[in-house]
Short mmCIF file of C-alpha atoms in Angstrom, two decimals:
data_model
loop_
_atom_site.label_atom_id
_atom_site.label_comp_id
_atom_site.label_asym_id
_atom_site.label_seq_id
_atom_site.Cartn_x
_atom_site.Cartn_y
_atom_site.Cartn_z
CA MET A 27 -12.63 -17.33 -8.13
CA SER A 28 -14.27 -14.11 -9.77
CA GLU A 29 -15.45 -14.72 -13.31
CA PRO A 30 -14.57 -12.08 -15.76
CA GLY A 31 -18.08 -10.73 -16.17
CA GLU A 32 -18.27 -10.29 -12.26
CA ALA A 33 -16.32 -6.96 -12.40
CA THR A 34 -19.24 -5.31 -14.13
CA THR A 35 -21.83 -6.24 -11.47
CA PRO A 36 -23.17 -3.37 -9.71
CA VAL A 37 -21.75 -3.47 -6.05
CA GLY A 38 -23.30 -1.37 -3.22
CA VAL A 39 -20.90 0.67 -1.11
CA LEU A 40 -22.07 -1.01 2.02
CA GLU A 41 -21.97 -4.55 0.68
CA PRO A 42 -18.47 -5.34 2.25
CA PHE A 43 -20.37 -5.09 5.54
CA GLN A 44 -22.20 -8.21 4.70
CA SER A 45 -19.00 -9.97 5.81
CA ARG A 46 -19.46 -9.83 9.69
CA PRO A 47 -15.66 -10.18 10.39
CA PHE A 48 -15.00 -7.11 8.10
CA LEU A 49 -17.76 -5.22 9.71
CA TRP A 50 -16.52 -5.51 13.27
CA LEU A 51 -12.89 -5.35 12.37
CA TRP A 52 -13.64 -2.03 10.57
CA VAL A 53 -15.36 -0.69 13.46
CA GLY A 54 -12.37 -1.74 15.68
CA ILE A 55 -9.94 0.03 13.26
CA VAL A 56 -12.24 3.19 13.49
CA PHE A 57 -11.81 3.22 17.26
CA SER A 58 -8.08 2.46 17.27
CA SER A 59 -7.51 5.22 14.62
CA VAL A 60 -9.48 7.67 16.55
CA GLY A 61 -7.35 6.99 19.70
CA SER A 62 -4.08 7.34 17.52
CA TRP A 63 -5.21 10.82 16.11
CA ALA A 64 -6.16 11.96 19.62
CA GLN A 65 -2.77 10.74 20.76
CA THR A 66 -0.97 13.01 18.16
CA VAL A 67 -2.99 15.94 19.15
CA GLY A 68 -2.43 15.27 22.99
CA ALA A 69 1.39 14.93 22.18
CA GLN A 70 1.49 18.14 20.36
CA TRP A 71 -0.46 20.05 22.98
CA LEU A 72 1.60 18.79 25.91
CA PHE A 73 4.39 21.50 25.45
CA ILE A 74 2.36 24.02 23.78
CA ASN A 75 3.60 26.64 26.25
CA ASP A 76 7.26 25.66 26.13
CA PRO A 77 9.59 28.21 24.66
CA ASN A 78 10.62 25.68 22.17
CA ALA A 79 7.03 24.73 21.25
CA ALA A 80 7.23 25.30 17.50
CA THR A 81 10.07 22.92 17.27
CA ILE A 82 8.58 20.31 19.50
CA VAL A 83 5.14 20.19 17.78
CA SER A 84 6.91 19.68 14.36
CA LEU A 85 9.08 17.08 15.71
CA VAL A 86 5.98 15.22 17.24
CA GLN A 87 4.41 15.23 13.84
CA THR A 88 7.83 13.84 12.39
CA ALA A 89 8.26 11.10 15.21
CA ALA A 90 4.53 9.99 14.30
CA THR A 91 5.21 9.56 10.56
CA LEU A 92 8.74 8.66 10.09
CA PRO A 93 8.15 5.05 11.27
CA MET A 94 5.82 4.41 8.49
CA VAL A 95 8.59 5.36 6.01
CA LEU A 96 11.30 3.50 8.02
CA PHE A 97 9.52 0.23 8.97
CA SER A 98 6.49 -0.43 6.60
CA LEU A 99 8.42 -2.86 4.30
CA ALA A 100 9.73 -4.76 7.36
CA ALA A 101 6.21 -4.82 8.74
CA GLY A 102 5.01 -6.13 5.47
CA VAL A 103 7.28 -8.95 5.60
CA LEU A 104 6.01 -9.76 9.10
CA SER A 105 2.36 -9.63 7.66
CA ASP A 106 3.20 -12.00 4.78
CA ALA A 107 4.80 -14.36 7.19
CA PHE A 108 2.61 -14.63 10.20
CA ASP A 109 -1.03 -14.94 10.99
CA ARG A 110 -2.21 -11.54 10.37
CA ARG A 111 -5.04 -11.80 13.03
CA ARG A 112 -2.54 -12.50 15.69
CA LEU A 113 -0.18 -9.89 14.51
CA LEU A 114 -2.95 -7.39 14.64
CA LEU A 115 -3.84 -8.75 18.16
CA TRP A 116 -0.22 -8.25 19.49
CA VAL A 117 0.06 -4.70 18.09
CA GLN A 118 -3.20 -3.66 19.89
CA LEU A 119 -1.80 -5.18 23.15
CA TYR A 120 1.33 -3.26 22.31
CA PHE A 121 -0.66 -0.08 22.11
CA VAL A 122 -2.27 -0.56 25.43
CA VAL A 123 0.91 -1.08 27.19
CA VAL A 124 2.76 1.96 25.45
CA ALA A 125 -0.12 4.51 25.60
CA GLY A 126 -1.01 3.29 29.24
CA LEU A 127 2.52 3.92 30.39
CA LEU A 128 2.67 7.23 28.69
CA SER A 129 -0.56 8.36 30.21
CA VAL A 130 0.70 7.47 33.77
CA LEU A 131 4.09 9.11 33.26
CA THR A 132 2.47 12.16 32.05
CA ALA A 133 0.07 12.36 34.86
CA ILE A 134 2.98 12.22 37.39
CA GLY A 135 4.84 14.89 35.29
CA GLN A 136 7.59 12.62 34.30
CA VAL A 137 7.65 13.04 30.50
CA PRO A 138 10.42 15.49 29.19
CA PRO A 139 10.28 16.37 25.49
CA LEU A 140 12.87 13.74 24.32
CA LEU A 141 10.84 11.01 26.22
CA LEU A 142 7.60 12.24 24.48
CA LEU A 143 9.23 12.02 21.13
CA ALA A 144 10.28 8.40 21.89
CA PHE A 145 6.94 7.20 22.95
CA THR A 146 5.47 9.00 19.92
CA PHE A 147 8.08 7.15 17.63
CA ALA A 148 7.16 3.84 19.47
CA ILE A 149 3.52 4.21 18.75
CA GLY A 150 4.28 5.18 15.15
CA MET A 151 6.22 1.92 14.78
CA GLY A 152 3.02 0.02 16.02
CA ASN A 153 0.99 1.98 13.49
CA ALA A 154 3.30 0.96 10.68
CA VAL A 155 2.76 -2.76 11.55
CA MET A 156 -1.00 -2.29 11.93
CA VAL A 157 -1.60 -0.54 8.53
CA SER A 158 0.75 -3.06 6.70
CA THR A 159 -1.16 -5.81 8.16
CA TRP A 160 -4.69 -4.29 8.13
CA GLN A 161 -4.73 -3.45 4.50
CA PRO A 162 -3.72 -6.82 3.00
CA LEU A 163 -6.01 -8.53 5.46
CA ILE A 164 -9.08 -6.81 3.82
CA THR A 165 -8.66 -9.09 0.80
CA GLU A 166 -9.30 -12.15 3.18
CA LEU A 167 -12.32 -10.66 4.58
CA VAL A 168 -14.41 -9.78 1.63
CA PRO A 169 -14.95 -11.23 -1.87
CA ARG A 170 -12.80 -9.90 -4.65
CA LEU A 171 -15.75 -8.31 -6.29
CA HIS A 172 -16.20 -6.20 -3.06
CA LEU A 173 -12.62 -5.16 -2.58
CA ALA A 174 -12.78 -1.77 -4.20
CA GLN A 175 -15.73 -0.72 -2.05
CA ALA A 176 -14.23 -2.16 0.93
CA ILE A 177 -11.00 -0.07 0.47
CA ARG A 178 -13.27 3.03 -0.03
CA LEU A 179 -14.88 2.18 3.30
CA ASP A 180 -11.39 1.91 4.89
CA MET A 181 -10.75 5.59 3.52
CA VAL A 182 -14.04 6.64 5.23
CA SER A 183 -12.61 5.27 8.56
CA VAL A 184 -9.49 7.15 8.03
CA ASN A 185 -11.31 10.41 7.58
CA VAL A 186 -13.78 9.64 10.40
CA ALA A 187 -10.91 9.31 12.61
CA ARG A 188 -9.02 12.20 11.43
CA ALA A 189 -12.10 14.44 12.22
CA ALA A 190 -13.18 12.70 15.41
CA GLY A 191 -9.79 12.03 17.05
CA PRO A 192 -8.72 15.69 17.24
CA ALA A 193 -12.13 16.98 18.31
CA ILE A 194 -12.24 14.41 21.11
CA ALA A 195 -8.77 15.34 22.12
CA GLY A 196 -9.51 18.98 22.18
CA VAL A 197 -12.68 18.49 24.59
CA VAL A 198 -10.77 16.27 26.94
CA ILE A 199 -7.75 18.51 27.09
CA ALA A 200 -9.91 21.50 27.77
CA ALA A 201 -11.74 19.59 30.67
CA TRP A 202 -9.08 17.44 32.23
CA GLY A 203 -5.65 18.00 30.48
CA VAL A 204 -3.50 15.86 28.34
CA PRO A 205 -2.92 12.67 30.31
CA PRO A 206 -6.59 11.32 29.85
CA VAL A 207 -6.17 11.69 26.10
CA PHE A 208 -3.26 9.12 26.07
CA ALA A 209 -5.49 6.80 28.22
CA ILE A 210 -8.27 7.17 25.76
CA ASN A 211 -5.77 5.97 23.06
CA ALA A 212 -5.12 2.96 25.15
CA ALA A 213 -8.80 2.32 25.74
CA CYS A 214 -9.75 2.81 22.00
CA THR A 215 -7.98 -0.43 21.08
CA LEU A 216 -10.05 -2.69 23.26
CA PHE A 217 -13.03 -2.92 20.76
CA LEU A 218 -10.55 -4.07 18.12
CA ILE A 219 -8.96 -6.51 20.45
CA VAL A 220 -12.48 -8.01 21.27
CA ALA A 221 -13.26 -8.05 17.58
CA LEU A 222 -10.01 -10.06 16.84
CA LEU A 223 -10.50 -12.41 19.59
CA SER A 224 -13.91 -13.16 18.38
CA TRP A 225 -12.85 -13.77 14.80
CA ARG A 226 -11.59 -17.13 13.88
CA ARG A 227 -9.39 -16.71 10.61
CA PRO A 228 -9.82 -19.77 8.45
CA PRO A 229 -6.60 -21.73 8.05
CA ALA A 230 -4.56 -21.62 4.82
CA THR A 231 -5.71 -24.26 2.44
CA ALA A 232 -2.05 -24.90 1.47
CA PRO A 233 0.29 -23.79 4.23
CA VAL A 234 3.93 -23.25 2.96
CA ALA A 235 7.10 -22.78 4.85
CA ARG A 236 7.56 -19.25 6.28
CA GLU A 237 10.06 -17.22 4.47
CA ARG A 238 13.11 -15.89 6.41
CA PHE A 239 13.05 -12.25 7.25
CA LEU A 240 15.87 -10.87 5.16
CA PRO A 241 15.31 -13.15 2.00
CA ALA A 242 11.60 -12.12 2.21
CA LEU A 243 12.52 -8.34 2.53
CA ARG A 244 14.78 -8.67 -0.55
CA ALA A 245 12.18 -10.74 -2.50
CA GLY A 246 9.48 -7.89 -1.73
CA GLY A 247 11.89 -5.39 -3.15
CA ARG A 248 12.58 -7.39 -6.27
CA TYR A 249 8.97 -7.94 -7.02
CA VAL A 250 8.18 -4.06 -6.95
CA ARG A 251 11.32 -3.44 -8.96
CA HIS A 252 10.59 -5.79 -11.81
CA GLU A 253 6.85 -5.37 -12.01
CA PRO A 254 6.06 -2.35 -14.22
CA VAL A 255 2.36 -2.15 -13.25
CA VAL A 256 3.18 -1.74 -9.61
CA ARG A 257 5.75 0.80 -10.34
CA LEU A 258 3.47 2.89 -12.51
CA ILE A 259 0.74 2.77 -9.74
CA LEU A 260 3.31 3.99 -7.20
CA LEU A 261 4.60 6.62 -9.55
CA ARG A 262 1.09 8.03 -10.14
CA LEU A 263 0.42 7.94 -6.39
CA ALA A 264 3.64 10.08 -5.86
CA ILE A 265 2.75 12.40 -8.63
CA PHE A 266 -0.63 13.04 -6.95
CA VAL A 267 0.15 13.03 -3.40
CA ALA A 268 3.48 15.29 -3.56
CA PRO A 269 1.54 18.33 -4.72
CA ALA A 270 -1.87 17.52 -3.33
CA THR A 271 -0.58 17.17 0.19
CA ALA A 272 -0.05 20.93 0.25
CA MET A 273 -3.76 21.23 1.11
CA TRP A 274 -3.12 19.37 4.40
CA ALA A 275 0.02 21.43 5.19
CA LEU A 276 -1.34 24.88 4.33
CA LEU A 277 -5.01 24.38 5.34
CA PRO A 278 -4.50 26.08 8.81
CA LEU A 279 -2.90 29.07 6.94
CA ILE A 280 -5.61 29.25 4.41
CA ALA A 281 -8.31 29.14 7.15
CA ASN A 282 -6.55 32.01 9.11
CA ARG A 283 -5.02 34.17 6.63
CA GLN A 284 -7.38 33.82 3.51
CA LEU A 285 -10.64 33.07 5.27
CA GLY A 286 -10.17 34.87 8.42
CA LEU A 287 -11.39 31.92 10.55
CA GLY A 288 -10.66 30.85 14.03
CA ALA A 289 -10.64 27.27 15.44
CA ASP A 290 -14.37 26.63 15.08
CA GLY A 291 -14.19 27.72 11.37
CA TYR A 292 -10.99 25.49 10.91
CA GLY A 293 -13.05 22.56 12.29
CA ILE A 294 -15.87 23.23 9.82
CA LEU A 295 -13.38 23.03 6.95
CA PHE A 296 -12.24 19.69 8.37
CA GLY A 297 -15.88 18.66 8.47
CA ALA A 298 -16.33 19.58 4.81
CA LEU A 299 -13.30 17.42 4.03
CA GLY A 300 -15.00 14.45 5.76
CA VAL A 301 -18.34 14.92 3.94
CA GLY A 302 -16.51 14.86 0.66
CA ALA A 303 -14.55 11.71 1.66
CA ILE A 304 -17.59 10.09 2.63
CA THR A 305 -19.46 11.10 -0.56
CA ALA A 306 -16.65 9.64 -2.59
CA ALA A 307 -16.97 6.38 -0.75
CA PHE A 308 -20.79 6.19 -1.55
CA THR A 309 -20.52 7.58 -5.18
CA VAL A 310 -17.11 6.52 -6.74
CA GLY A 311 -18.37 2.78 -7.32
CA LYS A 312 -21.12 4.00 -9.16
CA ILE A 313 -18.98 6.42 -11.17
CA SER A 314 -16.42 3.85 -12.04
CA ARG A 315 -19.00 1.67 -13.87
CA HIS A 316 -19.06 4.09 -16.56
CA MET A 317 -15.33 4.80 -16.99
CA SER A 318 -12.01 3.25 -16.35
CA ALA A 319 -9.86 3.73 -13.22
CA ASN A 320 -7.26 5.64 -15.33
CA VAL A 321 -9.87 8.16 -16.64
CA LEU A 322 -11.42 8.38 -13.18
CA LEU A 323 -8.01 9.20 -11.61
CA SER A 324 -7.36 11.97 -14.24
CA LEU A 325 -10.72 13.59 -13.79
CA MET A 326 -10.04 13.42 -9.95
CA GLY A 327 -6.74 15.20 -10.42
CA LEU A 328 -8.44 17.98 -12.38
CA LEU A 329 -11.10 18.42 -9.78
CA TYR A 330 -8.64 18.45 -6.79
CA GLY A 331 -6.29 20.96 -8.58
CA ILE A 332 -8.86 23.36 -9.60
CA ALA A 333 -10.65 23.31 -6.36
CA PHE A 334 -7.61 23.86 -4.31
CA ALA A 335 -6.45 26.81 -6.52
CA LEU A 336 -9.93 28.50 -6.10
CA THR A 337 -9.58 28.37 -2.28
CA MET A 338 -7.30 31.47 -2.80
CA LEU A 339 -10.04 33.35 -4.56
CA VAL A 340 -13.08 32.75 -2.34
CA PRO A 341 -13.84 35.45 0.30
CA GLY A 342 -15.33 33.40 3.19
CA LEU A 343 -16.41 30.21 4.63
CA LEU A 344 -19.58 29.60 2.93
CA LEU A 345 -17.99 29.52 -0.49
CA ALA A 346 -15.06 27.71 0.72
CA ILE A 347 -17.12 24.71 2.01
CA PRO A 348 -17.97 23.37 -1.43
CA LEU A 349 -14.38 23.58 -2.45
CA LEU A 350 -13.42 21.58 0.61
CA ILE A 351 -15.93 18.96 -0.03
CA ALA A 352 -14.48 18.75 -3.61
CA LEU A 353 -11.03 18.48 -2.10
CA GLY A 354 -11.99 15.66 0.24
CA PHE A 355 -13.90 13.92 -2.57
CA GLY A 356 -10.94 13.98 -4.87
CA TRP A 357 -8.38 13.05 -2.35
CA THR A 358 -10.21 9.92 -1.15
CA ALA A 359 -11.37 8.91 -4.90
CA THR A 360 -7.81 9.04 -5.84
CA VAL A 361 -6.05 7.32 -3.01
CA ALA A 362 -8.64 4.60 -2.67
CA THR A 363 -8.72 3.92 -6.43
CA LEU A 364 -4.95 3.37 -6.68
CA ASN A 365 -5.00 1.40 -3.46
CA ALA A 366 -7.70 -0.80 -4.90
CA GLU A 367 -6.12 -1.31 -8.39
CA LEU A 368 -2.73 -2.26 -6.49
CA GLN A 369 -4.47 -4.76 -4.23
CA LEU A 370 -6.54 -6.30 -7.13
CA PHE A 371 -3.32 -6.61 -9.14
CA LEU A 372 -1.09 -8.22 -6.43
CA PRO A 373 -0.61 -11.79 -5.95
CA GLY A 374 -1.25 -13.08 -2.41
CA TRP A 375 2.36 -14.20 -1.62
CA VAL A 376 3.87 -10.64 -1.79
CA ARG A 377 0.65 -8.56 -1.18
CA ALA A 378 1.60 -7.17 2.29
CA ARG A 379 5.14 -6.10 1.23
CA ALA A 380 3.97 -4.37 -1.81
CA VAL A 381 1.13 -2.58 0.16
CA ALA A 382 3.93 -1.58 2.50
CA VAL A 383 5.97 0.08 -0.27
CA TYR A 384 2.65 1.90 -1.27
CA MET A 385 2.36 3.06 2.31
CA MET A 386 5.96 4.20 2.28
CA THR A 387 5.43 5.96 -1.00
CA PHE A 388 2.24 7.69 0.34
CA THR A 389 3.71 8.86 3.60
CA GLY A 390 7.24 9.52 2.36
CA ALA A 391 5.71 11.89 -0.52
CA GLN A 392 3.90 13.72 2.27
CA ALA A 393 6.79 13.99 4.46
CA VAL A 394 9.15 15.30 1.85
CA ALA A 395 6.62 17.59 0.12
CA SER A 396 4.87 19.15 3.06
CA PRO A 397 8.00 21.18 4.21
CA VAL A 398 8.55 22.42 0.62
CA TRP A 399 4.99 23.88 0.52
CA GLY A 400 5.61 25.49 3.87
CA LEU A 401 8.73 27.17 2.82
CA ILE A 402 7.15 28.39 -0.60
CA ALA A 403 4.29 29.85 1.42
CA GLN A 404 6.62 31.41 4.01
CA HIS A 405 9.19 32.87 1.57
CA VAL A 406 7.12 33.48 -1.52
CA SER A 407 3.49 33.62 -0.74
CA LEU A 408 0.52 31.46 0.47
CA ALA A 409 -1.09 32.15 -2.96
CA ALA A 410 1.94 31.02 -4.89
CA ALA A 411 2.13 27.84 -2.90
CA VAL A 412 -1.48 27.08 -3.51
CA TRP A 413 -1.54 27.79 -7.24
CA ILE A 414 1.75 25.92 -7.94
CA SER A 415 0.53 22.87 -6.23
CA GLY A 416 -2.94 23.00 -7.65
CA GLY A 417 -1.31 23.57 -11.25
CA LEU A 418 0.88 20.43 -10.59
CA VAL A 419 -1.96 18.23 -9.59
CA VAL A 420 -3.93 19.36 -12.68
CA LEU A 421 -0.78 18.69 -14.83
CA GLY A 422 -0.66 15.19 -13.26
CA GLY A 423 -4.29 14.56 -14.15
CA LEU A 424 -3.84 15.58 -17.78
CA VAL A 425 -0.72 13.31 -18.01
CA GLY A 426 -2.83 10.50 -16.73
CA PHE A 427 -5.14 10.60 -19.82
CA PHE A 428 -2.18 9.38 -21.79
CA TRP A 429 -0.26 7.29 -19.23
CA HIS A 430 -2.35 4.26 -18.42
CA PHE A 431 -1.84 1.23 -16.26
CA PRO A 432 -3.68 -2.03 -16.99
CA GLU A 433 -7.15 -2.46 -15.36
CA SER A 434 -6.90 -5.14 -12.71
CA ALA A 435 -10.51 -6.12 -11.77
CA ASN A 436 -10.67 -9.18 -14.15
CA LEU A 437 -7.15 -10.49 -13.50
CA ASP A 438 -6.67 -13.88 -11.84
CA ARG A 439 -4.07 -13.56 -9.25
CA ALA A 440 -4.39 -16.86 -7.46
CA PRO A 441 -1.29 -18.99 -7.19
CA LEU A 442 -0.90 -21.50 -10.00
CA ALA A 443 1.67 -24.19 -9.54
CA PHE A 444 1.89 -25.03 -13.35
CA TRP A 445 5.74 -26.05 -13.09
CA GLY A 446 4.90 -29.26 -11.15
CA ASP A 447 7.74 -30.70 -8.80
CA ALA A 448 11.35 -30.27 -9.57
CA GLN A 449 12.69 -33.88 -10.32
CA LEU A 450 16.00 -34.09 -8.73
CA LEU A 451 18.04 -37.13 -7.48
CA VAL A 452 19.12 -35.22 -4.45
CA GLU A 453 16.95 -33.05 -2.13
CA PRO A 454 18.99 -29.81 -1.17
CA ASP A 455 18.63 -27.98 2.00
CA LEU A 456 16.15 -25.12 1.98
CA ASP A 457 18.98 -22.68 2.61
CA ALA A 458 21.21 -23.89 -0.13
CA GLY A 459 22.00 -21.57 -2.67
CA PRO A 460 22.45 -19.74 -4.90
CA VAL A 461 20.46 -22.06 -7.36
CA GLN A 462 20.98 -21.58 -11.04
CA VAL A 463 18.40 -23.02 -13.40
CA GLN A 464 19.03 -23.42 -17.07
CA VAL A 465 16.19 -23.99 -19.59
CA GLN A 466 17.31 -25.16 -23.19
CA TYR A 467 15.14 -23.81 -26.11
CA VAL A 468 15.56 -24.91 -29.71
CA VAL A 469 14.31 -21.97 -31.97
CA THR A 470 14.47 -21.84 -35.67
CA ASP A 471 15.71 -18.60 -37.35
CA GLU A 472 12.31 -17.55 -38.61
CA ASN A 473 10.65 -17.76 -35.20
CA TYR A 474 13.63 -16.26 -33.25
CA PRO A 475 12.39 -12.44 -33.46
CA GLN A 476 8.97 -13.48 -31.93
CA TRP A 477 10.46 -15.84 -29.43
CA ARG A 478 13.08 -13.26 -28.35
CA GLU A 479 10.25 -10.70 -27.95
CA ALA A 480 8.32 -13.25 -25.76
CA MET A 481 11.40 -13.85 -23.58
CA ASP A 482 11.19 -10.16 -22.51
CA GLY A 483 8.12 -11.13 -20.83
CA MET A 484 9.74 -14.35 -19.42
CA ARG A 485 12.57 -12.27 -17.86
CA ARG A 486 10.12 -10.06 -16.04
CA SER A 487 8.21 -13.23 -14.82
CA ARG A 488 11.48 -14.87 -13.43
CA LEU A 489 12.64 -11.81 -11.85
CA ARG A 490 9.57 -10.60 -10.04
CA SER A 491 8.87 -14.20 -8.77
CA GLY A 492 12.35 -14.64 -7.02
CA ALA A 493 15.23 -14.56 -9.50
CA SER A 494 18.10 -12.27 -8.80
CA ARG A 495 19.57 -12.56 -12.20
CA TRP A 496 18.42 -13.60 -15.74
CA ASP A 497 20.19 -14.06 -19.04
CA VAL A 498 19.68 -15.75 -22.38
CA TYR A 499 22.59 -17.25 -24.43
CA ARG A 500 23.10 -18.83 -27.53
CA VAL A 501 24.86 -22.25 -27.60
CA GLY A 502 27.81 -22.30 -29.92
CA GLU A 503 28.00 -25.98 -30.49
CA ARG A 504 24.46 -26.61 -31.54
CA ALA A 505 22.34 -24.86 -34.27
CA ASP A 506 19.14 -23.08 -33.15
CA THR A 507 19.84 -23.86 -29.51
CA TYR A 508 19.44 -21.11 -26.72
CA LEU A 509 19.78 -21.33 -23.01
CA GLU A 510 17.69 -19.20 -20.53
CA VAL A 511 19.84 -18.97 -17.28
CA PHE A 512 18.35 -17.45 -14.10
CA THR A 513 19.60 -17.53 -10.54
CA VAL A 514 17.60 -17.64 -7.42
CA PRO A 515 19.14 -16.84 -4.09
CA SER A 516 18.23 -20.24 -2.31
CA TRP A 517 16.48 -23.43 -2.96
CA ALA A 518 13.52 -22.29 -0.63
CA GLU A 519 12.87 -19.28 -2.88
CA HIS A 520 12.90 -21.58 -6.04
CA LEU A 521 10.43 -23.90 -4.30
CA GLY A 522 8.37 -20.77 -3.80
CA GLN A 523 8.41 -20.20 -7.61
CA HIS A 524 7.30 -23.85 -8.15
CA GLU A 525 4.41 -23.66 -5.30
CA VAL A 526 3.04 -20.17 -4.87
CA ARG A 527 4.51 -17.33 -6.53
CA LEU A 528 3.21 -17.89 -10.21
CA THR A 529 0.10 -17.13 -11.63
CA ALA A 530 -2.09 -17.45 -14.79
CA GLU A 531 -0.23 -14.35 -16.16
CA ASP A 532 3.07 -16.20 -15.73
CA GLN A 533 1.74 -19.22 -17.42
CA ALA A 534 0.42 -17.32 -20.34
CA ILE A 535 3.83 -15.55 -20.74
CA GLU A 536 5.77 -19.24 -20.86
CA GLU A 537 3.07 -20.53 -23.21
CA ARG A 538 3.74 -17.72 -25.49
CA ALA A 539 7.54 -18.27 -25.40
CA PHE A 540 7.03 -22.09 -25.86
CA SER A 541 4.83 -21.43 -28.86
CA PHE A 542 7.80 -20.58 -31.04
CA ILE A 543 10.13 -23.51 -30.13
CA SER A 544 10.50 -26.65 -32.37
CA GLU A 545 11.46 -29.12 -29.56
CA PRO A 546 10.20 -29.57 -25.99
CA VAL A 547 12.34 -27.57 -23.47
CA ILE A 548 14.95 -29.16 -21.16
CA ALA A 549 15.38 -27.70 -17.69
CA VAL A 550 18.27 -28.54 -15.20
CA HIS A 551 18.86 -27.24 -11.79
CA LEU A 552 22.60 -26.36 -10.87
CA LEU A 553 23.07 -26.64 -7.13
CA PRO A 554 25.85 -25.77 -4.72
CA PRO A 555 28.07 -28.66 -3.90
CA SER A 556 27.22 -30.31 -0.57
#
């Protein structure tokens, strides 16, 4: 367990690579992501000469990203329920089959546009599972102290793949056509398969019963809905990504119309973004030692918004390169910092589901906002789209100076079973439910205001850990007596509260509420009749 002082200990950007499993799996993720980006470019190029090419190309991008929005939360449920190493392994084998089959069918000319979109959607589904599994797996591979740097290195892998994948696809398509690109996607998974087979994931120290799919899905949604810190992180992510994604959507137009560049110049701009991203990975950790995550996010918003607005004022490539480096730096620093703060805050039992909601927010904000910026550029002007989006990013950065979320580095998020075992005369079935828990408090009139305020925290604790309903009642027949009543969908979920879903923060909330009572609490469980 990390001590409070550990968060201030300097951590080198490459220190997560001291964990051999993280190093080899990270390299495997890079290879797999390179193949995925190459696959998208190949799919877009396959029908580039078709009369409906513009529509097909845009639909390919939609088919690639839509599964992330639709299936990330379901994938997070699978990641929380099953062995993540095995789940990643099965996903890679799935990629080999799907990408290999697509390569063969393309080589023999049996891939019409609809089938291509179906294959692209199928690969997107696999990517949704992979991202929702890999992100929370990082917390198992590195110490908590190294987590922020590990997530920045993960962002480096994303940018390396984003640059290398399309470049490799372009060379291969020019030399041999599209089918080998799909075969390369299948081959790129092999390194990760070997790395996963070589790694032996340590067994869980306290295995618990696997949650059923639909209840687990609902529990993840309840946690995010009732945890204000997670909601604030997701909101700040959306506030940044929705306007900032205009850079990705409009960069081809900026390169062509504003800077007068061809394909080679466009590639240089992408390279500058990659340089900025890698620079962020190596320097943001040092910067964060001197300021809070909230201040860092606000400064990155100002940097990103101003740099993007200036792209419409520079006359050529040489002056644009520093701006693109700044954009790559600001994008990576912001997304990686928010991701790290989220993962440091989340308890283990719901981590993959909450990270999946993060990915849904990240991808959904891009999917919704990108066409809007395209329409503004088309019907108003490119400069208007760039300046409006840059202004909104700057405004979001300014708001962030006053709209903080708690820092997560020193929090203890390990499960803490401080409730003990439920003392029942009969043991209900795990599926029995709903279960109602009543807790009796005796509170004097003078302590009531402080106790009632403390119970607001109790409400949040009960609801985010599994309760579907929570209320407080005053008992009419007894003086100074109150009942806390909360309902849990099943006995299995209530056992989860007893065993793995509560943390030191929940214990502190209870202790504060209990400090205002004059008699020990009495708890009873109301079960469905058998």
